[in-house]
Amino acid sequence: MDVVAQIIERLAPDVPAQVAVRAAREEIEVVRGAVRQGQQVVAPDAIAEAGAVRARLVLADAPSPVINATGVIIHTNLGRAPLSERALDAVQAAAGGYSDLEFDLATGQRGSRSNHIADVVREVTGAEAALVLNNNAAAVFLALEAHARGREVLVARGESIEIGGGFRIPDILQASGVRLRDVGTTNRTRVGDYARAVTDDTAAIMRVHPSNFAQVGFTESPDARELASLARECGLLLINDLGSGALLDTTVYGLAQEPLIGEALEAGADLVTFSGDKLLGGPQAGVIVGSSQVIEPIARRPLARALRPDKMTIAGLRATLGHYLRGEAVDEVPVWQMIAAGGDDLRARAERVTNGRNGLRVVDSSAAVGGGSLPGQVLPSVAIEVTNSKSGADDVARRLRDSARPVIGRIHRRRLRLDMRTVLPRDERALREVLQAL
């Protein structure tokens, strides 16, 4: 029996034949490539088993839930911000049946999906108008495309940055048809640098939050109000890309000040853009806030339809913003629950999970906010350390990733640590069971 037939036989009737055949052929090509590179020929049974695993993965639900024990709260690789229970319920309700997404119940006529979210964004941020898109890169792109296409935008050299996934501010400007004009130096930029760079071809000044790095030492950047005053004087737009979407004061929790949306608007920014799934704690989204005069032209762009959010995003974001309106974000939004968690509570949770089990100990640790927010800032935390593994931390980490409920930790000084600050309370039992099996 050839390898393809073996795989089909192993998988029938649970896996459709065409899925099994494709997986078998792909696995055979992998083996052929390895042989061409000088590796040993793999036994047919091993190829068949690997092909069967490949076929099952095609039909498995994905992405798979994991337990984040890395100590990084907004972990981009693990899906960024987890949603609150209320937001999860809202998403399920919107996705599980029909809704009034673009239907006006009062008139019986076609409605606008933006009506479900714009009013809440305005209420939370204090902005006159708002537009929600599918992510912050889209928000920045569309704002530039609508207001500066074919013209120049001034950006400080120190803010012409690259963040995760190769996202570069110069590339976004170029894609939106805007010409970037660098201002000042890498570490020091003053209002006068912007003023001298203004020409008849200048459309806007753009401020970009550094996101995932911090400059220290001999640095300088202009006050937001000064920059807004210059923009008004020169007839330019001031666009402020804040990225992280902070609505609460981070200094309350011993962290540096993360720029707040409301403060940016009060300082005179015409447009502020930010993400929904970072410090805001909601689903992936890009939000633009500002005056109606500048928001409306963006909403009318043809690309606004291509970049609009779906019903699940709108439902999840609206529910998340509702927590802020009710003054319960710290208690209900998981990102803020993690940031605000006290050391005694974290230690008690760690003790419950370990339950005195040999080979595990509770240790002091440190966590990070992550997600391009508050770079270099850490929160004191508590972790579970695996102490008695003879196979090494890398093997323990692999075994935890291979669990029925994968657990992702971090290696510290050759030992695996599982930071409790980023373990959701609803995941404690699963973590305890995984460690028992380990």
Short mmCIF file of C-alpha atoms in Angstrom, two decimals:
data_model
loop_
_atom_site.label_atom_id
_atom_site.label_comp_id
_atom_site.label_asym_id
_atom_site.label_seq_id
_atom_site.Cartn_x
_atom_site.Cartn_y
_atom_site.Cartn_z
CA MET A 1 0.00 0.00 0.00
CA ASP A 2 1.46 3.39 -0.94
CA VAL A 3 1.76 6.30 1.50
CA VAL A 4 -1.28 8.17 0.18
CA ALA A 5 -3.49 5.11 0.55
CA GLN A 6 -2.14 4.53 4.08
CA ILE A 7 -3.06 8.07 5.12
CA ILE A 8 -6.56 7.84 3.64
CA GLU A 9 -7.13 4.55 5.46
CA ARG A 10 -5.90 5.97 8.78
CA LEU A 11 -8.12 9.03 8.56
CA ALA A 12 -11.32 7.62 7.07
CA PRO A 13 -14.11 8.41 7.72
CA ASP A 14 -13.26 11.43 9.93
CA VAL A 15 -11.28 13.37 7.31
CA PRO A 16 -12.49 14.01 3.73
CA ALA A 17 -10.45 12.10 1.15
CA GLN A 18 -9.36 15.24 -0.72
CA VAL A 19 -7.91 16.73 2.49
CA ALA A 20 -6.04 13.48 3.21
CA VAL A 21 -4.65 13.27 -0.34
CA ARG A 22 -3.42 16.86 -0.31
CA ALA A 23 -1.77 16.40 3.10
CA ALA A 24 -0.10 13.20 1.93
CA ARG A 25 1.33 14.83 -1.18
CA GLU A 26 2.57 17.82 0.81
CA GLU A 27 4.29 15.56 3.35
CA ILE A 28 5.90 13.51 0.58
CA GLU A 29 7.27 16.72 -0.96
CA VAL A 30 8.74 17.70 2.41
CA VAL A 31 10.50 14.33 2.64
CA ARG A 32 11.78 14.57 -0.95
CA GLY A 33 13.21 18.01 -0.22
CA ALA A 34 14.97 16.69 2.88
CA VAL A 35 16.44 13.78 0.91
CA ARG A 36 17.72 16.16 -1.79
CA GLN A 37 19.55 18.02 0.98
CA GLY A 38 21.29 14.84 2.07
CA GLN A 39 19.05 13.73 4.93
CA GLN A 40 18.13 10.08 5.47
CA VAL A 41 15.08 8.55 3.84
CA VAL A 42 12.12 8.41 6.21
CA ALA A 43 10.19 5.16 6.63
CA PRO A 44 6.79 5.05 4.87
CA ASP A 45 4.97 4.54 8.18
CA ALA A 46 6.55 7.71 9.58
CA ILE A 47 5.58 9.66 6.45
CA ALA A 48 2.04 8.35 6.69
CA GLU A 49 1.75 9.35 10.36
CA ALA A 50 3.13 12.85 9.68
CA GLY A 51 0.73 13.23 6.76
CA ALA A 52 -2.20 12.16 8.94
CA VAL A 53 -1.26 14.78 11.55
CA ARG A 54 -1.05 17.40 8.81
CA ALA A 55 -4.52 16.48 7.53
CA ARG A 56 -6.09 16.64 11.00
CA LEU A 57 -4.61 20.10 11.54
CA VAL A 58 -6.40 21.36 8.43
CA LEU A 59 -9.76 20.56 10.04
CA ALA A 60 -8.87 21.62 13.58
CA ASP A 61 -10.28 24.83 15.03
CA ALA A 62 -7.77 27.66 14.95
CA PRO A 63 -6.34 29.81 16.35
CA SER A 64 -6.11 27.60 19.43
CA PRO A 65 -6.64 28.98 22.94
CA VAL A 66 -3.44 29.11 25.00
CA ILE A 67 -2.59 30.14 28.55
CA ASN A 68 -0.40 33.23 28.55
CA ALA A 69 2.12 32.83 31.38
CA THR A 70 4.83 34.94 29.75
CA GLY A 71 4.36 38.01 31.92
CA VAL A 72 3.64 40.15 28.84
CA ILE A 73 0.12 41.49 29.21
CA ILE A 74 -0.56 42.70 25.65
CA HIS A 75 1.23 39.91 23.78
CA THR A 76 0.96 40.48 20.02
CA ASN A 77 1.92 36.89 19.16
CA LEU A 78 -0.76 35.56 21.52
CA GLY A 79 -3.59 37.74 20.22
CA ARG A 80 -3.07 40.96 22.19
CA ALA A 81 -5.86 41.98 24.57
CA PRO A 82 -8.27 39.31 25.86
CA LEU A 83 -11.87 40.48 25.99
CA SER A 84 -14.04 40.95 29.06
CA GLU A 85 -16.89 38.54 29.75
CA ARG A 86 -19.41 41.18 28.71
CA ALA A 87 -17.55 41.81 25.44
CA LEU A 88 -17.43 38.06 24.74
CA ASP A 89 -21.18 37.82 25.27
CA ALA A 90 -21.72 40.78 22.94
CA VAL A 91 -19.57 39.21 20.21
CA GLN A 92 -21.39 35.89 20.51
CA ALA A 93 -24.77 37.58 20.34
CA ALA A 94 -23.78 39.53 17.23
CA ALA A 95 -22.19 36.54 15.50
CA GLY A 96 -24.73 33.87 16.39
CA GLY A 97 -27.66 35.28 14.49
CA TYR A 98 -29.01 38.25 12.57
CA SER A 99 -28.70 41.79 13.91
CA ASP A 100 -29.59 45.37 13.08
CA LEU A 101 -26.03 46.00 11.85
CA GLU A 102 -27.16 48.18 8.93
CA PHE A 103 -30.87 48.39 9.62
CA ASP A 104 -32.77 51.20 11.33
CA LEU A 105 -35.38 49.62 13.57
CA ALA A 106 -37.22 52.93 14.00
CA THR A 107 -37.77 53.61 10.30
CA GLY A 108 -37.52 50.14 8.83
CA GLN A 109 -34.96 51.47 6.35
CA ARG A 110 -31.28 50.81 5.73
CA GLY A 111 -29.04 52.12 8.51
CA SER A 112 -25.31 52.66 9.09
CA ARG A 113 -23.06 50.31 11.03
CA SER A 114 -21.04 53.27 12.30
CA ASN A 115 -24.07 54.43 14.28
CA HIS A 116 -23.61 51.47 16.63
CA ILE A 117 -20.14 52.53 17.75
CA ALA A 118 -19.41 56.19 16.92
CA ASP A 119 -21.59 57.59 19.69
CA VAL A 120 -19.90 55.48 22.37
CA VAL A 121 -16.41 56.43 21.13
CA ARG A 122 -17.39 60.10 21.22
CA GLU A 123 -18.73 59.77 24.75
CA VAL A 124 -15.62 58.02 26.07
CA THR A 125 -13.02 60.25 24.37
CA GLY A 126 -14.84 63.59 24.36
CA ALA A 127 -14.35 63.90 20.60
CA GLU A 128 -16.87 65.55 18.32
CA ALA A 129 -16.73 62.75 15.75
CA ALA A 130 -15.30 59.24 15.41
CA LEU A 131 -14.66 56.59 12.80
CA VAL A 132 -13.80 52.94 13.49
CA LEU A 133 -11.78 50.83 11.03
CA ASN A 134 -10.28 47.36 11.18
CA ASN A 135 -6.90 48.35 12.70
CA ASN A 136 -4.74 51.34 13.56
CA ALA A 137 -2.55 50.99 10.47
CA ALA A 138 -5.73 51.43 8.41
CA ALA A 139 -6.69 54.46 10.50
CA VAL A 140 -3.34 56.18 9.91
CA PHE A 141 -3.34 55.25 6.23
CA LEU A 142 -6.85 56.53 5.55
CA ALA A 143 -6.38 59.76 7.52
CA LEU A 144 -3.30 60.57 5.45
CA GLU A 145 -4.87 59.47 2.17
CA ALA A 146 -7.92 61.67 2.75
CA HIS A 147 -6.16 64.82 3.91
CA ALA A 148 -2.62 64.81 2.52
CA ARG A 149 -2.45 62.72 -0.65
CA GLY A 150 0.02 64.23 -3.12
CA ARG A 151 1.47 66.60 -0.50
CA GLU A 152 4.03 66.63 2.31
CA VAL A 153 3.62 65.62 5.94
CA LEU A 154 6.18 66.64 8.57
CA VAL A 155 7.39 63.89 10.93
CA ALA A 156 10.19 64.16 13.50
CA ARG A 157 13.17 61.97 12.62
CA GLY A 158 12.95 60.24 15.98
CA GLU A 159 9.33 59.29 15.24
CA SER A 160 9.89 57.82 11.78
CA ILE A 161 9.72 54.39 13.34
CA GLU A 162 9.24 50.71 12.64
CA ILE A 163 7.16 48.53 14.95
CA GLY A 164 6.33 44.81 14.91
CA GLY A 165 5.73 42.94 11.68
CA GLY A 166 7.75 45.40 9.58
CA PHE A 167 5.16 48.18 9.96
CA ARG A 168 7.06 51.37 9.08
CA ILE A 169 5.71 54.89 9.24
CA PRO A 170 7.57 55.94 6.03
CA ASP A 171 6.00 53.01 4.17
CA ILE A 172 2.49 53.91 5.33
CA LEU A 173 2.99 57.51 4.21
CA GLN A 174 4.25 56.40 0.82
CA ALA A 175 1.38 53.93 0.34
CA SER A 176 -1.14 56.68 1.11
CA GLY A 177 0.37 58.92 -1.56
CA VAL A 178 2.02 61.28 0.91
CA ARG A 179 5.59 62.54 0.87
CA LEU A 180 7.43 62.29 4.17
CA ARG A 181 9.57 65.23 5.23
CA ASP A 182 11.86 64.52 8.16
CA VAL A 183 12.16 67.23 10.79
CA GLY A 184 14.82 67.83 13.44
CA THR A 185 17.32 65.18 14.53
CA THR A 186 16.94 61.64 15.80
CA ASN A 187 17.06 62.65 19.46
CA ARG A 188 16.07 66.33 19.55
CA THR A 189 13.28 68.11 17.70
CA ARG A 190 11.89 71.56 18.49
CA VAL A 191 8.86 73.53 17.32
CA GLY A 192 11.22 75.74 15.32
CA ASP A 193 12.34 72.72 13.29
CA TYR A 194 8.75 72.13 12.20
CA ALA A 195 8.20 75.84 11.48
CA ARG A 196 11.25 76.03 9.19
CA ALA A 197 10.14 72.91 7.30
CA VAL A 198 6.67 74.24 6.39
CA THR A 199 6.15 75.01 2.70
CA ASP A 200 3.15 75.66 0.46
CA ASP A 201 3.16 71.91 -0.22
CA THR A 202 2.83 70.93 3.46
CA ALA A 203 -0.54 69.41 4.41
CA ALA A 204 -0.04 68.24 7.99
CA ILE A 205 2.20 67.68 10.96
CA MET A 206 2.16 64.13 12.28
CA ARG A 207 3.18 63.01 15.74
CA VAL A 208 3.91 59.29 16.20
CA HIS A 209 4.04 57.60 19.57
CA PRO A 210 7.38 55.67 19.84
CA SER A 211 5.40 52.54 20.73
CA ASN A 212 7.99 49.85 21.44
CA PHE A 213 11.15 51.80 22.30
CA ALA A 214 12.17 54.71 24.50
CA GLN A 215 14.76 57.45 24.01
CA VAL A 216 16.71 58.48 27.09
CA GLY A 217 19.44 61.00 27.78
CA PHE A 218 19.98 64.03 25.56
CA THR A 219 16.49 64.22 24.07
CA GLU A 220 13.86 66.85 23.38
CA SER A 221 10.46 66.99 21.73
CA PRO A 222 7.98 69.86 21.47
CA ASP A 223 5.01 70.32 23.76
CA ALA A 224 1.77 69.16 22.14
CA ARG A 225 0.08 72.53 22.62
CA GLU A 226 2.97 74.37 20.98
CA LEU A 227 2.79 72.06 18.00
CA ALA A 228 -0.98 72.50 17.73
CA SER A 229 -0.56 76.27 17.84
CA LEU A 230 1.98 76.13 15.00
CA ALA A 231 -0.32 73.89 12.94
CA ARG A 232 -3.23 76.32 13.33
CA GLU A 233 -1.02 79.29 12.51
CA CYS A 234 0.16 77.64 9.30
CA GLY A 235 -3.23 76.22 8.31
CA LEU A 236 -2.09 72.59 8.75
CA LEU A 237 -3.67 69.54 10.30
CA LEU A 238 -2.09 68.05 13.40
CA ILE A 239 -2.40 64.24 13.31
CA ASN A 240 -1.46 62.37 16.49
CA ASP A 241 -0.96 58.61 16.18
CA LEU A 242 -1.10 57.41 19.79
CA GLY A 243 -1.25 53.72 18.95
CA SER A 244 -1.83 52.17 22.36
CA GLY A 245 -5.24 53.73 23.05
CA ALA A 246 -4.85 54.55 26.75
CA LEU A 247 -7.98 55.88 28.42
CA LEU A 248 -6.80 55.48 32.03
CA ASP A 249 -3.85 56.98 33.88
CA THR A 250 -1.01 54.44 33.97
CA THR A 251 0.95 56.37 36.64
CA VAL A 252 -1.59 55.20 39.24
CA TYR A 253 -0.01 51.74 38.93
CA GLY A 254 3.61 52.83 39.22
CA LEU A 255 4.17 53.05 35.49
CA ALA A 256 5.30 55.94 33.31
CA GLN A 257 2.67 58.21 31.80
CA GLU A 258 1.17 56.77 28.65
CA PRO A 259 -0.40 59.53 26.52
CA LEU A 260 -4.18 59.69 26.96
CA ILE A 261 -6.62 60.11 24.08
CA GLY A 262 -8.57 62.88 25.76
CA GLU A 263 -5.44 64.84 26.61
CA ALA A 264 -4.23 64.69 23.00
CA LEU A 265 -7.53 66.14 21.81
CA GLU A 266 -7.52 68.83 24.50
CA ALA A 267 -3.97 69.79 23.50
CA GLY A 268 -5.23 70.65 20.01
CA ALA A 269 -4.75 67.59 17.80
CA ASP A 270 -7.15 67.62 14.82
CA LEU A 271 -7.05 63.85 14.47
CA VAL A 272 -6.02 61.17 16.97
CA THR A 273 -5.66 57.53 15.94
CA PHE A 274 -5.29 54.50 18.21
CA SER A 275 -5.73 50.73 18.46
CA GLY A 276 -8.65 48.90 20.00
CA ASP A 277 -6.74 45.83 21.19
CA LYS A 278 -3.89 47.34 23.20
CA LEU A 279 -4.37 49.38 26.38
CA LEU A 280 -7.99 49.99 25.49
CA GLY A 281 -8.48 46.25 26.04
CA GLY A 282 -10.94 45.48 23.24
CA PRO A 283 -10.93 43.71 19.86
CA GLN A 284 -8.61 44.58 16.99
CA ALA A 285 -9.73 47.92 15.59
CA GLY A 286 -8.40 51.28 14.50
CA VAL A 287 -10.14 54.36 15.84
CA ILE A 288 -9.97 57.91 14.52
CA VAL A 289 -11.35 60.75 16.64
CA GLY A 290 -11.49 64.48 16.00
CA SER A 291 -13.81 67.13 14.65
CA SER A 292 -16.63 66.35 12.22
CA GLN A 293 -14.92 68.59 9.67
CA VAL A 294 -11.90 66.31 9.46
CA ILE A 295 -13.59 62.95 10.15
CA GLU A 296 -16.32 63.19 7.49
CA PRO A 297 -13.96 63.39 4.48
CA ILE A 298 -12.20 60.26 5.75
CA ALA A 299 -15.48 58.37 6.16
CA ARG A 300 -16.45 59.23 2.58
CA ARG A 301 -13.27 57.77 1.03
CA PRO A 302 -13.89 54.63 -1.08
CA LEU A 303 -11.31 52.73 0.97
CA ALA A 304 -13.28 53.36 4.16
CA ARG A 305 -15.64 50.58 3.08
CA ALA A 306 -12.77 48.18 2.40
CA LEU A 307 -11.27 48.89 5.82
CA ARG A 308 -14.47 48.93 7.87
CA PRO A 309 -14.93 46.65 10.91
CA ASP A 310 -17.27 43.66 10.98
CA LYS A 311 -20.24 43.15 13.31
CA MET A 312 -18.22 41.18 15.87
CA THR A 313 -15.61 43.93 16.19
CA ILE A 314 -18.28 46.59 16.63
CA ALA A 315 -20.08 44.55 19.30
CA GLY A 316 -16.89 43.76 21.23
CA LEU A 317 -15.58 47.31 21.05
CA ARG A 318 -18.88 48.84 22.13
CA ALA A 319 -19.10 46.51 25.13
CA THR A 320 -15.49 47.27 26.09
CA LEU A 321 -16.04 51.02 25.90
CA GLY A 322 -19.15 50.57 28.02
CA HIS A 323 -16.92 49.45 30.90
CA TYR A 324 -15.15 52.82 30.78
CA LEU A 325 -18.43 54.73 30.71
CA ARG A 326 -19.64 52.84 33.78
CA GLY A 327 -16.34 53.39 35.61
CA GLU A 328 -15.64 49.65 35.85
CA ALA A 329 -12.77 49.18 33.39
CA VAL A 330 -10.20 48.28 36.07
CA ASP A 331 -12.52 45.61 37.46
CA GLU A 332 -13.85 44.20 34.18
CA VAL A 333 -11.33 44.73 31.33
CA PRO A 334 -8.68 41.96 31.56
CA VAL A 335 -5.77 44.19 30.50
CA TRP A 336 -6.52 46.60 33.35
CA GLN A 337 -7.23 43.78 35.78
CA MET A 338 -3.72 42.51 35.10
CA ILE A 339 -2.09 45.93 35.36
CA ALA A 340 -3.87 46.65 38.65
CA ALA A 341 -3.37 43.20 40.25
CA GLY A 342 -1.60 43.37 43.62
CA GLY A 343 1.34 41.21 44.67
CA ASP A 344 -0.51 39.48 47.52
CA ASP A 345 -3.30 38.42 45.20
CA LEU A 346 -0.85 37.12 42.60
CA ARG A 347 1.05 35.14 45.24
CA ALA A 348 -2.17 33.60 46.57
CA ARG A 349 -3.15 32.54 43.06
CA ALA A 350 0.30 31.03 42.46
CA GLU A 351 0.06 29.07 45.74
CA ARG A 352 -3.35 27.72 44.72
CA VAL A 353 -1.99 26.51 41.40
CA THR A 354 1.15 24.86 42.83
CA ASN A 355 -0.70 23.48 45.88
CA GLY A 356 2.60 22.54 47.53
CA ARG A 357 3.59 20.26 44.65
CA ASN A 358 7.26 19.21 44.51
CA GLY A 359 9.28 20.62 41.66
CA LEU A 360 7.39 23.91 41.63
CA ARG A 361 8.13 27.01 43.64
CA VAL A 362 6.64 30.49 43.84
CA VAL A 363 9.12 33.27 43.10
CA ASP A 364 9.17 37.04 42.66
CA SER A 365 9.16 38.07 39.03
CA SER A 366 8.53 41.05 36.75
CA ALA A 367 5.96 41.60 34.01
CA ALA A 368 5.62 44.03 31.11
CA VAL A 369 2.63 45.76 29.58
CA GLY A 370 3.74 44.92 26.02
CA GLY A 371 1.87 45.64 22.79
CA GLY A 372 3.97 48.69 21.99
CA SER A 373 2.95 50.35 25.25
CA LEU A 374 5.25 51.70 27.98
CA PRO A 375 8.53 50.24 26.61
CA GLY A 376 11.07 49.45 29.31
CA GLN A 377 8.48 49.67 32.09
CA VAL A 378 8.01 46.65 34.35
CA LEU A 379 5.49 45.63 36.99
CA PRO A 380 6.56 43.55 40.01
CA SER A 381 4.95 40.16 39.68
CA VAL A 382 4.83 36.60 40.96
CA ALA A 383 5.67 33.47 38.97
CA ILE A 384 5.71 29.70 39.29
CA GLU A 385 9.16 28.26 38.57
CA VAL A 386 9.70 24.66 37.47
CA THR A 387 12.71 23.53 39.50
CA ASN A 388 13.25 19.79 39.19
CA SER A 389 13.25 19.07 35.47
CA LYS A 390 16.24 16.96 34.42
CA SER A 391 15.58 17.52 30.72
CA GLY A 392 16.06 21.28 30.83
CA ALA A 393 13.87 24.33 30.55
CA ASP A 394 13.55 24.12 26.77
CA ASP A 395 12.11 20.62 26.99
CA VAL A 396 9.68 21.65 29.75
CA ALA A 397 8.56 24.61 27.65
CA ARG A 398 7.99 22.31 24.67
CA ARG A 399 5.99 19.84 26.75
CA LEU A 400 3.78 22.63 28.07
CA ARG A 401 3.21 23.89 24.53
CA ASP A 402 2.25 20.35 23.51
CA SER A 403 -0.38 20.07 26.27
CA ALA A 404 -4.07 19.72 25.42
CA ARG A 405 -4.32 23.30 26.68
CA PRO A 406 -0.98 24.86 25.59
CA VAL A 407 0.83 26.94 28.20
CA ILE A 408 3.34 29.58 27.07
CA GLY A 409 5.92 30.68 29.65
CA ARG A 410 9.38 32.19 29.54
CA ILE A 411 12.83 30.92 30.41
CA HIS A 412 14.72 32.82 33.10
CA ARG A 413 18.23 31.71 34.05
CA ARG A 414 17.73 28.24 32.59
CA ARG A 415 14.46 27.63 34.39
CA LEU A 416 10.94 27.91 33.07
CA ARG A 417 8.77 30.55 34.72
CA LEU A 418 5.00 30.92 34.51
CA ASP A 419 4.02 34.48 35.42
CA MET A 420 0.67 34.70 37.20
CA ARG A 421 0.00 38.32 36.27
CA THR A 422 -0.93 37.29 32.72
CA VAL A 423 -2.78 34.06 33.59
CA LEU A 424 -6.50 34.78 33.38
CA PRO A 425 -8.39 33.71 36.53
CA ARG A 426 -10.60 31.49 34.39
CA ASP A 427 -7.44 29.62 33.26
CA GLU A 428 -6.14 28.77 36.75
CA ARG A 429 -7.76 25.35 36.89
CA ALA A 430 -6.48 24.40 33.45
CA LEU A 431 -2.97 25.52 34.40
CA ARG A 432 -3.10 23.45 37.58
CA GLU A 433 -4.15 20.37 35.61
CA VAL A 434 -1.40 20.85 33.03
CA LEU A 435 1.24 21.14 35.78
CA GLN A 436 -0.15 18.03 37.47
CA ALA A 437 0.28 16.08 34.25
CA LEU A 438 3.79 17.50 33.83
#
